[in-house]
Amino acid sequence: MDLTHGSVLLGDRELLADVPMYINAGGKYVRWGGCLHLNKQISELLNGSDYSIRLRDGRLGDIRIRKVVNTNGALHVEILFEGLGELTASQQNSA
């Protein structure tokens, strides 16, 4: 898994920005997934199961939350997700 940062989106609304996440993706990013590392309070913003992510390098993808794991005495959580569809390059140039 590769460590990167990105945003978690619900529709056009950015719920979380600059979130550390690990991405595990094969050759053309068709089958991919990963996990978000959040503190407990921030993780409560994610109360559904399907979101989108935008990585720092401009890639976009839809995700489904599979599992929430409490760590470090329940102060932090790992949110495990799977990619829905392809992880694709953004249509816009990222700055």
PDB file of N, CA and C in Angstrom:
ATOM      1  N   MET A   1       0.844  -1.187   0.000  1.00  0.00           N
ATOM      2  CA  MET A   1       0.000   0.000   0.000  1.00  0.00           C
ATOM      3  C   MET A   1       0.878   1.236   0.000  1.00  0.00           C
ATOM      4  N   ASP A   2       0.451   2.220  -0.750  1.00  0.00           N
ATOM      5  CA  ASP A   2       1.186   3.479  -0.843  1.00  0.00           C
ATOM      6  C   ASP A   2       0.496   4.546  -0.015  1.00  0.00           C
ATOM      7  N   LEU A   3       1.276   5.276   0.790  1.00  0.00           N
ATOM      8  CA  LEU A   3       0.740   6.373   1.582  1.00  0.00           C
ATOM      9  C   LEU A   3       0.613   7.608   0.710  1.00  0.00           C
ATOM     10  N   THR A   4      -0.531   8.262   0.785  1.00  0.00           N
ATOM     11  CA  THR A   4      -0.761   9.521   0.091  1.00  0.00           C
ATOM     12  C   THR A   4      -1.713  10.350   0.943  1.00  0.00           C
ATOM     13  N   HIS A   5      -2.154  11.458   0.432  1.00  0.00           N
ATOM     14  CA  HIS A   5      -3.149  12.294   1.094  1.00  0.00           C
ATOM     15  C   HIS A   5      -4.197  12.673   0.057  1.00  0.00           C
ATOM     16  N   GLY A   6      -5.376  13.002   0.537  1.00  0.00           N
ATOM     17  CA  GLY A   6      -6.426  13.399  -0.375  1.00  0.00           C
ATOM     18  C   GLY A   6      -7.648  13.900   0.349  1.00  0.00           C
ATOM     19  N   SER A   7      -8.695  14.133  -0.412  1.00  0.00           N
ATOM     20  CA  SER A   7      -9.956  14.642   0.115  1.00  0.00           C
ATOM     21  C   SER A   7     -11.023  13.566   0.020  1.00  0.00           C
ATOM     22  N   VAL A   8     -11.955  13.618   0.963  1.00  0.00           N
ATOM     23  CA  VAL A   8     -13.129  12.749   0.932  1.00  0.00           C
ATOM     24  C   VAL A   8     -14.312  13.630   0.567  1.00  0.00           C
ATOM     25  N   LEU A   9     -15.052  13.215  -0.462  1.00  0.00           N
ATOM     26  CA  LEU A   9     -16.146  14.019  -1.008  1.00  0.00           C
ATOM     27  C   LEU A   9     -17.474  13.288  -0.880  1.00  0.00           C
ATOM     28  N   LEU A  10     -18.515  14.058  -0.675  1.00  0.00           N
ATOM     29  CA  LEU A  10     -19.879  13.554  -0.743  1.00  0.00           C
ATOM     30  C   LEU A  10     -20.566  14.416  -1.792  1.00  0.00           C
ATOM     31  N   GLY A  11     -20.755  13.853  -2.983  1.00  0.00           N
ATOM     32  CA  GLY A  11     -21.223  14.661  -4.104  1.00  0.00           C
ATOM     33  C   GLY A  11     -20.150  15.672  -4.449  1.00  0.00           C
ATOM     34  N   ASP A  12     -20.517  16.944  -4.529  1.00  0.00           N
ATOM     35  CA  ASP A  12     -19.551  18.011  -4.814  1.00  0.00           C
ATOM     36  C   ASP A  12     -18.978  18.628  -3.541  1.00  0.00           C
ATOM     37  N   ARG A  13     -19.444  18.179  -2.389  1.00  0.00           N
ATOM     38  CA  ARG A  13     -19.031  18.774  -1.114  1.00  0.00           C
ATOM     39  C   ARG A  13     -17.826  18.040  -0.538  1.00  0.00           C
ATOM     40  N   GLU A  14     -16.781  18.794  -0.200  1.00  0.00           N
ATOM     41  CA  GLU A  14     -15.592  18.225   0.420  1.00  0.00           C
ATOM     42  C   GLU A  14     -15.838  18.089   1.922  1.00  0.00           C
ATOM     43  N   LEU A  15     -15.892  16.839   2.395  1.00  0.00           N
ATOM     44  CA  LEU A  15     -16.110  16.585   3.818  1.00  0.00           C
ATOM     45  C   LEU A  15     -14.812  16.671   4.612  1.00  0.00           C
ATOM     46  N   LEU A  16     -13.743  16.115   4.053  1.00  0.00           N
ATOM     47  CA  LEU A  16     -12.444  16.090   4.716  1.00  0.00           C
ATOM     48  C   LEU A  16     -11.371  16.444   3.701  1.00  0.00           C
ATOM     49  N   ALA A  17     -10.381  17.219   4.121  1.00  0.00           N
ATOM     50  CA  ALA A  17      -9.289  17.615   3.235  1.00  0.00           C
ATOM     51  C   ALA A  17      -7.958  17.140   3.809  1.00  0.00           C
ATOM     52  N   ASP A  18      -7.023  16.830   2.918  1.00  0.00           N
ATOM     53  CA  ASP A  18      -5.656  16.463   3.291  1.00  0.00           C
ATOM     54  C   ASP A  18      -5.613  15.322   4.310  1.00  0.00           C
ATOM     55  N   VAL A  19      -6.403  14.288   4.042  1.00  0.00           N
ATOM     56  CA  VAL A  19      -6.503  13.125   4.925  1.00  0.00           C
ATOM     57  C   VAL A  19      -5.436  12.111   4.531  1.00  0.00           C
ATOM     58  N   PRO A  20      -4.663  11.592   5.508  1.00  0.00           N
ATOM     59  CA  PRO A  20      -3.725  10.525   5.162  1.00  0.00           C
ATOM     60  C   PRO A  20      -4.491   9.250   4.818  1.00  0.00           C
ATOM     61  N   MET A  21      -4.086   8.617   3.723  1.00  0.00           N
ATOM     62  CA  MET A  21      -4.741   7.376   3.321  1.00  0.00           C
ATOM     63  C   MET A  21      -3.742   6.472   2.621  1.00  0.00           C
ATOM     64  N   TYR A  22      -3.971   5.212   2.757  1.00  0.00           N
ATOM     65  CA  TYR A  22      -3.176   4.209   2.063  1.00  0.00           C
ATOM     66  C   TYR A  22      -4.015   3.675   0.921  1.00  0.00           C
ATOM     67  N   ILE A  23      -3.412   3.547  -0.252  1.00  0.00           N
ATOM     68  CA  ILE A  23      -4.096   3.048  -1.437  1.00  0.00           C
ATOM     69  C   ILE A  23      -3.364   1.801  -1.924  1.00  0.00           C
ATOM     70  N   ASN A  24      -4.127   0.758  -2.178  1.00  0.00           N
ATOM     71  CA  ASN A  24      -3.599  -0.470  -2.747  1.00  0.00           C
ATOM     72  C   ASN A  24      -4.257  -0.637  -4.110  1.00  0.00           C
ATOM     73  N   ALA A  25      -3.487  -0.427  -5.181  1.00  0.00           N
ATOM     74  CA  ALA A  25      -4.063  -0.464  -6.527  1.00  0.00           C
ATOM     75  C   ALA A  25      -3.162  -1.260  -7.453  1.00  0.00           C
ATOM     76  N   GLY A  26      -3.791  -2.046  -8.305  1.00  0.00           N
ATOM     77  CA  GLY A  26      -3.059  -2.810  -9.305  1.00  0.00           C
ATOM     78  C   GLY A  26      -2.742  -1.969 -10.526  1.00  0.00           C
ATOM     79  N   GLY A  27      -2.317  -2.638 -11.591  1.00  0.00           N
ATOM     80  CA  GLY A  27      -1.860  -2.010 -12.824  1.00  0.00           C
ATOM     81  C   GLY A  27      -2.672  -0.834 -13.321  1.00  0.00           C
ATOM     82  N   LYS A  28      -3.906  -1.027 -13.713  1.00  0.00           N
ATOM     83  CA  LYS A  28      -4.706   0.060 -14.283  1.00  0.00           C
ATOM     84  C   LYS A  28      -5.720   0.608 -13.285  1.00  0.00           C
ATOM     85  N   TYR A  29      -5.530   0.317 -12.013  1.00  0.00           N
ATOM     86  CA  TYR A  29      -6.390   0.829 -10.939  1.00  0.00           C
ATOM     87  C   TYR A  29      -7.836   0.375 -11.082  1.00  0.00           C
ATOM     88  N   VAL A  30      -8.056  -0.804 -11.700  1.00  0.00           N
ATOM     89  CA  VAL A  30      -9.413  -1.309 -11.840  1.00  0.00           C
ATOM     90  C   VAL A  30      -9.879  -1.909 -10.520  1.00  0.00           C
ATOM     91  N   ARG A  31      -9.052  -2.718  -9.885  1.00  0.00           N
ATOM     92  CA  ARG A  31      -9.360  -3.263  -8.554  1.00  0.00           C
ATOM     93  C   ARG A  31      -8.458  -2.555  -7.552  1.00  0.00           C
ATOM     94  N   TRP A  32      -9.049  -1.830  -6.642  1.00  0.00           N
ATOM     95  CA  TRP A  32      -8.251  -1.062  -5.708  1.00  0.00           C
ATOM     96  C   TRP A  32      -9.028  -0.862  -4.410  1.00  0.00           C
ATOM     97  N   GLY A  33      -8.337  -0.432  -3.388  1.00  0.00           N
ATOM     98  CA  GLY A  33      -8.940  -0.158  -2.096  1.00  0.00           C
ATOM     99  C   GLY A  33      -7.902   0.482  -1.202  1.00  0.00           C
ATOM    100  N   GLY A  34      -8.223   0.583   0.076  1.00  0.00           N
ATOM    101  CA  GLY A  34      -7.277   1.179   1.001  1.00  0.00           C
ATOM    102  C   GLY A  34      -7.904   1.504   2.336  1.00  0.00           C
ATOM    103  N   CYS A  35      -7.282   2.439   3.047  1.00  0.00           N
ATOM    104  CA  CYS A  35      -7.816   2.845   4.343  1.00  0.00           C
ATOM    105  C   CYS A  35      -7.467   4.305   4.623  1.00  0.00           C
ATOM    106  N   LEU A  36      -8.345   4.935   5.376  1.00  0.00           N
ATOM    107  CA  LEU A  36      -8.158   6.299   5.864  1.00  0.00           C
ATOM    108  C   LEU A  36      -7.731   6.209   7.314  1.00  0.00           C
ATOM    109  N   HIS A  37      -6.850   7.088   7.759  1.00  0.00           N
ATOM    110  CA  HIS A  37      -6.445   7.160   9.156  1.00  0.00           C
ATOM    111  C   HIS A  37      -6.947   8.475   9.731  1.00  0.00           C
ATOM    112  N   LEU A  38      -7.901   8.400  10.645  1.00  0.00           N
ATOM    113  CA  LEU A  38      -8.552   9.593  11.184  1.00  0.00           C
ATOM    114  C   LEU A  38      -8.613   9.540  12.698  1.00  0.00           C
ATOM    115  N   ASN A  39      -8.763  10.714  13.316  1.00  0.00           N
ATOM    116  CA  ASN A  39      -9.065  10.683  14.741  1.00  0.00           C
ATOM    117  C   ASN A  39     -10.555  10.416  14.907  1.00  0.00           C
ATOM    118  N   LYS A  40     -10.951   9.975  16.060  1.00  0.00           N
ATOM    119  CA  LYS A  40     -12.324   9.518  16.303  1.00  0.00           C
ATOM    120  C   LYS A  40     -13.360  10.601  15.981  1.00  0.00           C
ATOM    121  N   GLN A  41     -13.114  11.849  16.391  1.00  0.00           N
ATOM    122  CA  GLN A  41     -14.084  12.918  16.170  1.00  0.00           C
ATOM    123  C   GLN A  41     -14.299  13.198  14.684  1.00  0.00           C
ATOM    124  N   ILE A  42     -13.218  13.240  13.923  1.00  0.00           N
ATOM    125  CA  ILE A  42     -13.339  13.513  12.491  1.00  0.00           C
ATOM    126  C   ILE A  42     -14.058  12.378  11.787  1.00  0.00           C
ATOM    127  N   SER A  43     -13.805  11.149  12.211  1.00  0.00           N
ATOM    128  CA  SER A  43     -14.414   9.997  11.541  1.00  0.00           C
ATOM    129  C   SER A  43     -15.934  10.013  11.650  1.00  0.00           C
ATOM    130  N   GLU A  44     -16.473  10.697  12.645  1.00  0.00           N
ATOM    131  CA  GLU A  44     -17.920  10.756  12.819  1.00  0.00           C
ATOM    132  C   GLU A  44     -18.609  11.561  11.715  1.00  0.00           C
ATOM    133  N   LEU A  45     -17.838  12.329  10.929  1.00  0.00           N
ATOM    134  CA  LEU A  45     -18.409  13.034   9.777  1.00  0.00           C
ATOM    135  C   LEU A  45     -18.833  12.056   8.688  1.00  0.00           C
ATOM    136  N   LEU A  46     -18.239  10.868   8.692  1.00  0.00           N
ATOM    137  CA  LEU A  46     -18.552   9.856   7.688  1.00  0.00           C
ATOM    138  C   LEU A  46     -19.615   8.927   8.253  1.00  0.00           C
ATOM    139  N   ASN A  47     -20.868   9.230   7.982  1.00  0.00           N
ATOM    140  CA  ASN A  47     -21.947   8.430   8.564  1.00  0.00           C
ATOM    141  C   ASN A  47     -22.668   7.576   7.530  1.00  0.00           C
ATOM    142  N   GLY A  48     -22.174   7.557   6.299  1.00  0.00           N
ATOM    143  CA  GLY A  48     -22.760   6.714   5.266  1.00  0.00           C
ATOM    144  C   GLY A  48     -21.771   5.650   4.860  1.00  0.00           C
ATOM    145  N   SER A  49     -21.947   5.115   3.669  1.00  0.00           N
ATOM    146  CA  SER A  49     -21.003   4.093   3.233  1.00  0.00           C
ATOM    147  C   SER A  49     -20.332   4.418   1.901  1.00  0.00           C
ATOM    148  N   ASP A  50     -20.935   5.254   1.063  1.00  0.00           N
ATOM    149  CA  ASP A  50     -20.370   5.549  -0.256  1.00  0.00           C
ATOM    150  C   ASP A  50     -19.948   7.015  -0.365  1.00  0.00           C
ATOM    151  N   TYR A  51     -18.697   7.212  -0.800  1.00  0.00           N
ATOM    152  CA  TYR A  51     -18.117   8.540  -0.952  1.00  0.00           C
ATOM    153  C   TYR A  51     -17.230   8.538  -2.175  1.00  0.00           C
ATOM    154  N   SER A  52     -16.619   9.674  -2.458  1.00  0.00           N
ATOM    155  CA  SER A  52     -15.590   9.774  -3.480  1.00  0.00           C
ATOM    156  C   SER A  52     -14.327  10.277  -2.816  1.00  0.00           C
ATOM    157  N   ILE A  53     -13.184   9.960  -3.425  1.00  0.00           N
ATOM    158  CA  ILE A  53     -11.916  10.514  -2.952  1.00  0.00           C
ATOM    159  C   ILE A  53     -11.213  11.181  -4.126  1.00  0.00           C
ATOM    160  N   ARG A  54     -10.462  12.244  -3.813  1.00  0.00           N
ATOM    161  CA  ARG A  54      -9.610  12.927  -4.780  1.00  0.00           C
ATOM    162  C   ARG A  54      -8.218  12.956  -4.169  1.00  0.00           C
ATOM    163  N   LEU A  55      -7.280  12.252  -4.790  1.00  0.00           N
ATOM    164  CA  LEU A  55      -5.924  12.173  -4.274  1.00  0.00           C
ATOM    165  C   LEU A  55      -5.120  13.399  -4.678  1.00  0.00           C
ATOM    166  N   ARG A  56      -4.020  13.650  -3.975  1.00  0.00           N
ATOM    167  CA  ARG A  56      -3.158  14.792  -4.272  1.00  0.00           C
ATOM    168  C   ARG A  56      -2.698  14.825  -5.721  1.00  0.00           C
ATOM    169  N   ASP A  57      -2.478  13.640  -6.296  1.00  0.00           N
ATOM    170  CA  ASP A  57      -1.981  13.596  -7.679  1.00  0.00           C
ATOM    171  C   ASP A  57      -3.098  13.757  -8.709  1.00  0.00           C
ATOM    172  N   GLY A  58      -4.337  14.010  -8.252  1.00  0.00           N
ATOM    173  CA  GLY A  58      -5.438  14.285  -9.157  1.00  0.00           C
ATOM    174  C   GLY A  58      -6.331  13.102  -9.469  1.00  0.00           C
ATOM    175  N   ARG A  59      -5.937  11.889  -9.050  1.00  0.00           N
ATOM    176  CA  ARG A  59      -6.794  10.736  -9.323  1.00  0.00           C
ATOM    177  C   ARG A  59      -8.087  10.834  -8.519  1.00  0.00           C
ATOM    178  N   LEU A  60      -9.170  10.362  -9.131  1.00  0.00           N
ATOM    179  CA  LEU A  60     -10.496  10.380  -8.525  1.00  0.00           C
ATOM    180  C   LEU A  60     -11.052   8.964  -8.484  1.00  0.00           C
ATOM    181  N   GLY A  61     -11.840   8.682  -7.462  1.00  0.00           N
ATOM    182  CA  GLY A  61     -12.489   7.384  -7.406  1.00  0.00           C
ATOM    183  C   GLY A  61     -13.625   7.383  -6.405  1.00  0.00           C
ATOM    184  N   ASP A  62     -14.560   6.481  -6.617  1.00  0.00           N
ATOM    185  CA  ASP A  62     -15.667   6.276  -5.687  1.00  0.00           C
ATOM    186  C   ASP A  62     -15.296   5.137  -4.762  1.00  0.00           C
ATOM    187  N   ILE A  63     -15.669   5.271  -3.486  1.00  0.00           N
ATOM    188  CA  ILE A  63     -15.333   4.248  -2.500  1.00  0.00           C
ATOM    189  C   ILE A  63     -16.563   3.826  -1.713  1.00  0.00           C
ATOM    190  N   ARG A  64     -16.501   2.625  -1.164  1.00  0.00           N
ATOM    191  CA  ARG A  64     -17.505   2.120  -0.234  1.00  0.00           C
ATOM    192  C   ARG A  64     -16.777   1.703   1.035  1.00  0.00           C
ATOM    193  N   ILE A  65     -17.221   2.241   2.168  1.00  0.00           N
ATOM    194  CA  ILE A  65     -16.619   1.886   3.448  1.00  0.00           C
ATOM    195  C   ILE A  65     -17.009   0.457   3.807  1.00  0.00           C
ATOM    196  N   ARG A  66     -16.000  -0.371   4.100  1.00  0.00           N
ATOM    197  CA  ARG A  66     -16.221  -1.773   4.450  1.00  0.00           C
ATOM    198  C   ARG A  66     -16.219  -1.993   5.956  1.00  0.00           C
ATOM    199  N   LYS A  67     -15.341  -1.278   6.648  1.00  0.00           N
ATOM    200  CA  LYS A  67     -15.167  -1.554   8.076  1.00  0.00           C
ATOM    201  C   LYS A  67     -14.497  -0.370   8.756  1.00  0.00           C
ATOM    202  N   VAL A  68     -14.875  -0.126  10.003  1.00  0.00           N
ATOM    203  CA  VAL A  68     -14.240   0.895  10.825  1.00  0.00           C
ATOM    204  C   VAL A  68     -13.573   0.177  12.001  1.00  0.00           C
ATOM    205  N   VAL A  69     -12.265   0.391  12.156  1.00  0.00           N
ATOM    206  CA  VAL A  69     -11.492  -0.282  13.186  1.00  0.00           C
ATOM    207  C   VAL A  69     -10.978   0.759  14.173  1.00  0.00           C
ATOM    208  N   ASN A  70     -11.333   0.617  15.460  1.00  0.00           N
ATOM    209  CA  ASN A  70     -10.817   1.510  16.498  1.00  0.00           C
ATOM    210  C   ASN A  70      -9.393   1.107  16.838  1.00  0.00           C
ATOM    211  N   THR A  71      -8.506   2.095  16.938  1.00  0.00           N
ATOM    212  CA  THR A  71      -7.111   1.839  17.283  1.00  0.00           C
ATOM    213  C   THR A  71      -6.680   2.807  18.370  1.00  0.00           C
ATOM    214  N   ASN A  72      -5.544   2.533  18.962  1.00  0.00           N
ATOM    215  CA  ASN A  72      -4.937   3.444  19.938  1.00  0.00           C
ATOM    216  C   ASN A  72      -5.930   3.846  21.024  1.00  0.00           C
ATOM    217  N   GLY A  73      -6.533   2.866  21.672  1.00  0.00           N
ATOM    218  CA  GLY A  73      -7.476   3.157  22.747  1.00  0.00           C
ATOM    219  C   GLY A  73      -8.705   3.886  22.275  1.00  0.00           C
ATOM    220  N   ALA A  74      -9.146   3.626  21.049  1.00  0.00           N
ATOM    221  CA  ALA A  74     -10.344   4.218  20.443  1.00  0.00           C
ATOM    222  C   ALA A  74     -10.195   5.720  20.192  1.00  0.00           C
ATOM    223  N   LEU A  75      -8.975   6.262  20.245  1.00  0.00           N
ATOM    224  CA  LEU A  75      -8.764   7.668  19.907  1.00  0.00           C
ATOM    225  C   LEU A  75      -8.653   7.878  18.406  1.00  0.00           C
ATOM    226  N   HIS A  76      -8.234   6.858  17.705  1.00  0.00           N
ATOM    227  CA  HIS A  76      -8.074   6.920  16.260  1.00  0.00           C
ATOM    228  C   HIS A  76      -8.832   5.767  15.625  1.00  0.00           C
ATOM    229  N   VAL A  77      -9.176   5.941  14.367  1.00  0.00           N
ATOM    230  CA  VAL A  77      -9.850   4.870  13.647  1.00  0.00           C
ATOM    231  C   VAL A  77      -9.196   4.688  12.284  1.00  0.00           C
ATOM    232  N   GLU A  78      -9.255   3.466  11.811  1.00  0.00           N
ATOM    233  CA  GLU A  78      -8.896   3.149  10.440  1.00  0.00           C
ATOM    234  C   GLU A  78     -10.193   2.828   9.733  1.00  0.00           C
ATOM    235  N   ILE A  79     -10.440   3.494   8.636  1.00  0.00           N
ATOM    236  CA  ILE A  79     -11.649   3.251   7.849  1.00  0.00           C
ATOM    237  C   ILE A  79     -11.216   2.517   6.587  1.00  0.00           C
ATOM    238  N   LEU A  80     -11.557   1.239   6.522  1.00  0.00           N
ATOM    239  CA  LEU A  80     -11.184   0.410   5.388  1.00  0.00           C
ATOM    240  C   LEU A  80     -12.218   0.588   4.286  1.00  0.00           C
ATOM    241  N   PHE A  81     -11.747   0.754   3.053  1.00  0.00           N
ATOM    242  CA  PHE A  81     -12.680   0.952   1.943  1.00  0.00           C
ATOM    243  C   PHE A  81     -12.254   0.155   0.728  1.00  0.00           C
ATOM    244  N   GLU A  82     -13.221  -0.057  -0.152  1.00  0.00           N
ATOM    245  CA  GLU A  82     -12.948  -0.669  -1.452  1.00  0.00           C
ATOM    246  C   GLU A  82     -13.340   0.324  -2.529  1.00  0.00           C
ATOM    247  N   GLY A  83     -12.607   0.289  -3.626  1.00  0.00           N
ATOM    248  CA  GLY A  83     -12.911   1.162  -4.741  1.00  0.00           C
ATOM    249  C   GLY A  83     -14.085   0.630  -5.541  1.00  0.00           C
ATOM    250  N   LEU A  84     -14.933   1.530  -5.993  1.00  0.00           N
ATOM    251  CA  LEU A  84     -16.063   1.187  -6.857  1.00  0.00           C
ATOM    252  C   LEU A  84     -15.722   1.692  -8.251  1.00  0.00           C
ATOM    253  N   GLY A  85     -15.544   0.818  -9.192  1.00  0.00           N
ATOM    254  CA  GLY A  85     -15.135   1.247 -10.522  1.00  0.00           C
ATOM    255  C   GLY A  85     -13.648   1.535 -10.550  1.00  0.00           C
ATOM    256  N   GLU A  86     -13.238   2.324 -11.518  1.00  0.00           N
ATOM    257  CA  GLU A  86     -11.816   2.611 -11.705  1.00  0.00           C
ATOM    258  C   GLU A  86     -11.377   3.839 -10.924  1.00  0.00           C
ATOM    259  N   LEU A  87     -10.105   3.832 -10.539  1.00  0.00           N
ATOM    260  CA  LEU A  87      -9.441   5.006  -9.969  1.00  0.00           C
ATOM    261  C   LEU A  87      -8.828   5.723 -11.161  1.00  0.00           C
ATOM    262  N   THR A  88      -9.369   6.898 -11.503  1.00  0.00           N
ATOM    263  CA  THR A  88      -9.012   7.541 -12.763  1.00  0.00           C
ATOM    264  C   THR A  88      -8.324   8.878 -12.557  1.00  0.00           C
ATOM    265  N   ALA A  89      -7.623   9.316 -13.586  1.00  0.00           N
ATOM    266  CA  ALA A  89      -6.996  10.638 -13.573  1.00  0.00           C
ATOM    267  C   ALA A  89      -8.085  11.702 -13.671  1.00  0.00           C
ATOM    268  N   SER A  90      -7.850  12.806 -13.019  1.00  0.00           N
ATOM    269  CA  SER A  90      -8.805  13.918 -13.035  1.00  0.00           C
ATOM    270  C   SER A  90      -8.912  14.520 -14.432  1.00  0.00           C
ATOM    271  N   GLN A  91     -10.084  15.042 -14.739  1.00  0.00           N
ATOM    272  CA  GLN A  91     -10.293  15.730 -16.010  1.00  0.00           C
ATOM    273  C   GLN A  91      -9.639  17.107 -15.988  1.00  0.00           C
ATOM    274  N   GLN A  92      -9.400  17.630 -14.779  1.00  0.00           N
ATOM    275  CA  GLN A  92      -8.773  18.940 -14.633  1.00  0.00           C
ATOM    276  C   GLN A  92      -7.318  18.732 -14.261  1.00  0.00           C
ATOM    277  N   ASN A  93      -6.476  19.680 -14.603  1.00  0.00           N
ATOM    278  CA  ASN A  93      -5.081  19.617 -14.170  1.00  0.00           C
ATOM    279  C   ASN A  93      -5.016  20.018 -12.716  1.00  0.00           C
ATOM    280  N   SER A  94      -4.336  19.217 -11.907  1.00  0.00           N
ATOM    281  CA  SER A  94      -4.208  19.546 -10.483  1.00  0.00           C
ATOM    282  C   SER A  94      -3.002  20.450 -10.287  1.00  0.00           C
ATOM    283  N   ALA A  95      -3.131  21.353  -9.328  1.00  0.00           N
ATOM    284  CA  ALA A  95      -2.051  22.319  -9.082  1.00  0.00           C
ATOM    285  C   ALA A  95      -1.064  21.772  -8.099  1.00  0.00           C
TER     286      ALA A  95
END
